[in-house]
Amino acid sequence: MIINIEQNVLQKDIEISIKYPVKNKIIERILSLIKSVDTQIECYSDDIVKLVNVSDIYYIESVDGKTIVCCEKENYLVKNRLYQIYEKLRDNGFIQISKYCILNINKLDRFKPLDNNRLEAVLSNGVYLCITRKYISGIKQILREKNK
């Protein structure tokens, strides 16, 4: 992979050009990462509205009827339901790992096998999340595509 970076003070906005011989999963992942840097969702913390960059989110979970966005050091509430957020973020590297949790695949460090054919996702910030059996096949599919 060749990366060219050029500063141009006359440039009004950031311009990204990607040249590739064949579009594959790596190209799609790069596009997903680039899009996630510029995507934000509206979150709340102590009645203060904050726009959180999608690339800063580790996972989003639904607990007691509340949807919580979990970043490295802070957690926020969102007014949308988990499925609504997932529909918006699925093209930005988010995958569903349980009925109540979606995970930013770009923040995944490793998997750890558990009993009963379950997996545990270990995130880059040290958080452990359980992947239920229903969603393991989808995770495996994403990993196979990622390694191609």
PDB file of C-alpha atoms in Angstrom:
ATOM      1  CA  MET A   1       0.000   0.000   0.000  1.00  0.00           C
ATOM      2  CA  ILE A   2       1.328   3.405  -0.980  1.00  0.00           C
ATOM      3  CA  ILE A   3       0.159   6.444   0.993  1.00  0.00           C
ATOM      4  CA  ASN A   4       0.667   9.935  -0.396  1.00  0.00           C
ATOM      5  CA  ILE A   5      -0.019  12.935   1.822  1.00  0.00           C
ATOM      6  CA  GLU A   6       0.199  16.481   0.530  1.00  0.00           C
ATOM      7  CA  GLN A   7      -0.462  19.764   2.304  1.00  0.00           C
ATOM      8  CA  ASN A   8      -1.912  22.520   0.158  1.00  0.00           C
ATOM      9  CA  VAL A   9      -2.771  25.800   1.911  1.00  0.00           C
ATOM     10  CA  LEU A  10      -4.971  26.793  -1.039  1.00  0.00           C
ATOM     11  CA  GLN A  11      -7.125  23.671  -0.618  1.00  0.00           C
ATOM     12  CA  LYS A  12     -10.518  24.544   0.906  1.00  0.00           C
ATOM     13  CA  ASP A  13     -11.483  21.051   2.077  1.00  0.00           C
ATOM     14  CA  ILE A  14      -9.896  17.643   2.573  1.00  0.00           C
ATOM     15  CA  GLU A  15      -9.738  15.590  -0.604  1.00  0.00           C
ATOM     16  CA  ILE A  16      -9.140  11.857  -0.492  1.00  0.00           C
ATOM     17  CA  SER A  17      -8.284   9.856  -3.589  1.00  0.00           C
ATOM     18  CA  ILE A  18      -8.015   6.069  -3.474  1.00  0.00           C
ATOM     19  CA  LYS A  19      -6.589   4.162  -6.442  1.00  0.00           C
ATOM     20  CA  TYR A  20      -6.830   0.376  -6.513  1.00  0.00           C
ATOM     21  CA  PRO A  21      -6.543  -2.434  -9.059  1.00  0.00           C
ATOM     22  CA  VAL A  22      -9.591  -4.397  -7.791  1.00  0.00           C
ATOM     23  CA  LYS A  23     -12.232  -3.377  -5.265  1.00  0.00           C
ATOM     24  CA  ASN A  24     -12.067  -5.820  -2.381  1.00  0.00           C
ATOM     25  CA  LYS A  25     -12.881  -5.996   1.330  1.00  0.00           C
ATOM     26  CA  ILE A  26      -9.775  -3.987   2.275  1.00  0.00           C
ATOM     27  CA  ILE A  27     -10.929  -1.098   0.094  1.00  0.00           C
ATOM     28  CA  GLU A  28     -14.410  -1.317   1.584  1.00  0.00           C
ATOM     29  CA  ARG A  29     -12.951  -1.269   5.108  1.00  0.00           C
ATOM     30  CA  ILE A  30     -10.804   1.775   4.284  1.00  0.00           C
ATOM     31  CA  LEU A  31     -13.887   3.555   2.938  1.00  0.00           C
ATOM     32  CA  SER A  32     -15.813   2.598   6.070  1.00  0.00           C
ATOM     33  CA  LEU A  33     -13.080   4.034   8.291  1.00  0.00           C
ATOM     34  CA  ILE A  34     -12.903   7.254   6.302  1.00  0.00           C
ATOM     35  CA  LYS A  35     -16.676   7.709   6.414  1.00  0.00           C
ATOM     36  CA  SER A  36     -16.789   7.038  10.165  1.00  0.00           C
ATOM     37  CA  VAL A  37     -14.305   9.842  10.868  1.00  0.00           C
ATOM     38  CA  ASP A  38     -16.748  12.384   9.455  1.00  0.00           C
ATOM     39  CA  THR A  39     -19.960  10.855  10.879  1.00  0.00           C
ATOM     40  CA  GLN A  40     -21.354  12.031  14.202  1.00  0.00           C
ATOM     41  CA  ILE A  41     -24.322  11.120  16.351  1.00  0.00           C
ATOM     42  CA  GLU A  42     -26.150  13.309  18.827  1.00  0.00           C
ATOM     43  CA  CYS A  43     -25.581  12.196  22.411  1.00  0.00           C
ATOM     44  CA  TYR A  44     -26.532  13.519  25.831  1.00  0.00           C
ATOM     45  CA  SER A  45     -24.601  13.816  29.068  1.00  0.00           C
ATOM     46  CA  ASP A  46     -26.191  15.623  32.030  1.00  0.00           C
ATOM     47  CA  ASP A  47     -28.704  17.370  29.727  1.00  0.00           C
ATOM     48  CA  ILE A  48     -25.872  18.659  27.550  1.00  0.00           C
ATOM     49  CA  VAL A  49     -25.988  17.776  23.859  1.00  0.00           C
ATOM     50  CA  LYS A  50     -22.719  16.565  22.396  1.00  0.00           C
ATOM     51  CA  LEU A  51     -21.898  15.396  18.883  1.00  0.00           C
ATOM     52  CA  VAL A  52     -19.761  12.269  19.181  1.00  0.00           C
ATOM     53  CA  ASN A  53     -17.615  11.061  16.294  1.00  0.00           C
ATOM     54  CA  VAL A  54     -18.542   7.529  15.283  1.00  0.00           C
ATOM     55  CA  SER A  55     -14.842   6.632  15.121  1.00  0.00           C
ATOM     56  CA  ASP A  56     -14.579   7.366  18.881  1.00  0.00           C
ATOM     57  CA  ILE A  57     -17.348   4.906  19.828  1.00  0.00           C
ATOM     58  CA  TYR A  58     -16.325   1.476  21.118  1.00  0.00           C
ATOM     59  CA  TYR A  59     -19.800  -0.032  21.472  1.00  0.00           C
ATOM     60  CA  ILE A  60     -23.436   0.893  21.974  1.00  0.00           C
ATOM     61  CA  GLU A  61     -25.722  -1.037  24.279  1.00  0.00           C
ATOM     62  CA  SER A  62     -29.303  -0.979  25.425  1.00  0.00           C
ATOM     63  CA  VAL A  63     -29.752  -1.249  29.200  1.00  0.00           C
ATOM     64  CA  ASP A  64     -33.071  -0.865  31.034  1.00  0.00           C
ATOM     65  CA  GLY A  65     -34.700   0.809  28.048  1.00  0.00           C
ATOM     66  CA  LYS A  66     -31.881   3.323  27.622  1.00  0.00           C
ATOM     67  CA  THR A  67     -29.400   3.349  24.759  1.00  0.00           C
ATOM     68  CA  ILE A  68     -25.857   4.049  25.906  1.00  0.00           C
ATOM     69  CA  VAL A  69     -22.945   5.050  23.674  1.00  0.00           C
ATOM     70  CA  CYS A  70     -19.663   3.874  25.211  1.00  0.00           C
ATOM     71  CA  CYS A  71     -16.455   5.657  24.261  1.00  0.00           C
ATOM     72  CA  GLU A  72     -12.971   5.166  25.702  1.00  0.00           C
ATOM     73  CA  LYS A  73     -13.491   7.249  28.846  1.00  0.00           C
ATOM     74  CA  GLU A  74     -17.084   8.505  28.770  1.00  0.00           C
ATOM     75  CA  ASN A  75     -20.569   7.136  28.227  1.00  0.00           C
ATOM     76  CA  TYR A  76     -23.472   9.040  26.725  1.00  0.00           C
ATOM     77  CA  LEU A  77     -27.196   8.541  26.283  1.00  0.00           C
ATOM     78  CA  VAL A  78     -28.926   8.700  22.928  1.00  0.00           C
ATOM     79  CA  LYS A  79     -32.628   9.106  22.258  1.00  0.00           C
ATOM     80  CA  ASN A  80     -32.759   6.572  19.414  1.00  0.00           C
ATOM     81  CA  ARG A  81     -33.281   2.871  19.874  1.00  0.00           C
ATOM     82  CA  LEU A  82     -30.420   0.454  19.286  1.00  0.00           C
ATOM     83  CA  TYR A  83     -31.818  -0.883  15.997  1.00  0.00           C
ATOM     84  CA  GLN A  84     -32.180   2.676  14.641  1.00  0.00           C
ATOM     85  CA  ILE A  85     -28.566   3.488  15.446  1.00  0.00           C
ATOM     86  CA  TYR A  86     -27.404   0.175  13.998  1.00  0.00           C
ATOM     87  CA  GLU A  87     -29.163   0.916  10.706  1.00  0.00           C
ATOM     88  CA  LYS A  88     -27.314   4.226  10.536  1.00  0.00           C
ATOM     89  CA  LEU A  89     -23.889   2.844  11.552  1.00  0.00           C
ATOM     90  CA  ARG A  90     -23.733  -0.622   9.964  1.00  0.00           C
ATOM     91  CA  ASP A  91     -21.781   0.780   6.992  1.00  0.00           C
ATOM     92  CA  ASN A  92     -19.318   2.444   9.381  1.00  0.00           C
ATOM     93  CA  GLY A  93     -17.891  -0.776  10.811  1.00  0.00           C
ATOM     94  CA  PHE A  94     -20.522  -1.589  13.450  1.00  0.00           C
ATOM     95  CA  ILE A  95     -21.752  -5.146  13.949  1.00  0.00           C
ATOM     96  CA  GLN A  96     -24.418  -6.610  16.185  1.00  0.00           C
ATOM     97  CA  ILE A  97     -23.027  -8.987  18.821  1.00  0.00           C
ATOM     98  CA  SER A  98     -26.160  -9.508  20.926  1.00  0.00           C
ATOM     99  CA  LYS A  99     -29.757  -8.405  21.062  1.00  0.00           C
ATOM    100  CA  TYR A 100     -28.667  -5.504  23.259  1.00  0.00           C
ATOM    101  CA  CYS A 101     -25.247  -4.510  21.900  1.00  0.00           C
ATOM    102  CA  ILE A 102     -23.511  -3.355  18.717  1.00  0.00           C
ATOM    103  CA  LEU A 103     -19.738  -3.162  18.455  1.00  0.00           C
ATOM    104  CA  ASN A 104     -17.341  -0.979  16.470  1.00  0.00           C
ATOM    105  CA  ILE A 105     -15.247  -3.630  14.695  1.00  0.00           C
ATOM    106  CA  ASN A 106     -12.408  -1.112  14.358  1.00  0.00           C
ATOM    107  CA  LYS A 107     -12.026  -1.078  18.167  1.00  0.00           C
ATOM    108  CA  LEU A 108     -11.808  -4.867  18.428  1.00  0.00           C
ATOM    109  CA  ASP A 109      -8.537  -6.242  19.788  1.00  0.00           C
ATOM    110  CA  ARG A 110      -9.197  -9.988  19.915  1.00  0.00           C
ATOM    111  CA  PHE A 111     -11.706 -12.739  20.601  1.00  0.00           C
ATOM    112  CA  LYS A 112     -11.676 -15.128  23.508  1.00  0.00           C
ATOM    113  CA  PRO A 113     -13.637 -18.408  23.288  1.00  0.00           C
ATOM    114  CA  LEU A 114     -16.117 -19.140  26.080  1.00  0.00           C
ATOM    115  CA  ASP A 115     -18.111 -22.211  27.052  1.00  0.00           C
ATOM    116  CA  ASN A 116     -21.293 -23.182  25.181  1.00  0.00           C
ATOM    117  CA  ASN A 117     -19.970 -22.050  21.770  1.00  0.00           C
ATOM    118  CA  ARG A 118     -19.925 -18.392  22.738  1.00  0.00           C
ATOM    119  CA  LEU A 119     -17.234 -15.793  22.202  1.00  0.00           C
ATOM    120  CA  GLU A 120     -16.016 -12.829  24.165  1.00  0.00           C
ATOM    121  CA  ALA A 121     -14.871  -9.716  22.315  1.00  0.00           C
ATOM    122  CA  VAL A 122     -11.936  -7.901  23.896  1.00  0.00           C
ATOM    123  CA  LEU A 123     -11.801  -4.263  22.874  1.00  0.00           C
ATOM    124  CA  SER A 124      -8.682  -2.138  22.568  1.00  0.00           C
ATOM    125  CA  ASN A 125      -9.634  -0.296  25.784  1.00  0.00           C
ATOM    126  CA  GLY A 126      -9.740  -3.582  27.748  1.00  0.00           C
ATOM    127  CA  VAL A 127     -13.529  -3.978  27.890  1.00  0.00           C
ATOM    128  CA  TYR A 128     -14.914  -7.509  27.501  1.00  0.00           C
ATOM    129  CA  LEU A 129     -18.238  -8.041  25.700  1.00  0.00           C
ATOM    130  CA  CYS A 130     -20.094 -11.334  25.297  1.00  0.00           C
ATOM    131  CA  ILE A 131     -21.083 -12.345  21.773  1.00  0.00           C
ATOM    132  CA  THR A 132     -24.196 -14.497  21.881  1.00  0.00           C
ATOM    133  CA  ARG A 133     -24.479 -17.631  19.760  1.00  0.00           C
ATOM    134  CA  LYS A 134     -27.043 -16.112  17.421  1.00  0.00           C
ATOM    135  CA  TYR A 135     -24.523 -13.509  16.188  1.00  0.00           C
ATOM    136  CA  ILE A 136     -21.330 -15.613  16.048  1.00  0.00           C
ATOM    137  CA  SER A 137     -21.829 -16.687  12.425  1.00  0.00           C
ATOM    138  CA  GLY A 138     -22.090 -13.040  11.340  1.00  0.00           C
ATOM    139  CA  ILE A 139     -18.894 -12.204  13.240  1.00  0.00           C
ATOM    140  CA  LYS A 140     -17.061 -15.124  11.638  1.00  0.00           C
ATOM    141  CA  GLN A 141     -18.241 -14.018   8.192  1.00  0.00           C
ATOM    142  CA  ILE A 142     -16.917 -10.495   8.766  1.00  0.00           C
ATOM    143  CA  LEU A 143     -13.580 -11.863   9.965  1.00  0.00           C
ATOM    144  CA  ARG A 144     -13.259 -14.128   6.925  1.00  0.00           C
ATOM    145  CA  GLU A 145     -13.947 -11.161   4.632  1.00  0.00           C
ATOM    146  CA  LYS A 146     -11.509  -9.026   6.569  1.00  0.00           C
ATOM    147  CA  ASN A 147      -8.697 -11.586   6.145  1.00  0.00           C
ATOM    148  CA  LYS A 148      -9.149 -11.949   2.368  1.00  0.00           C
TER     149      LYS A 148
END
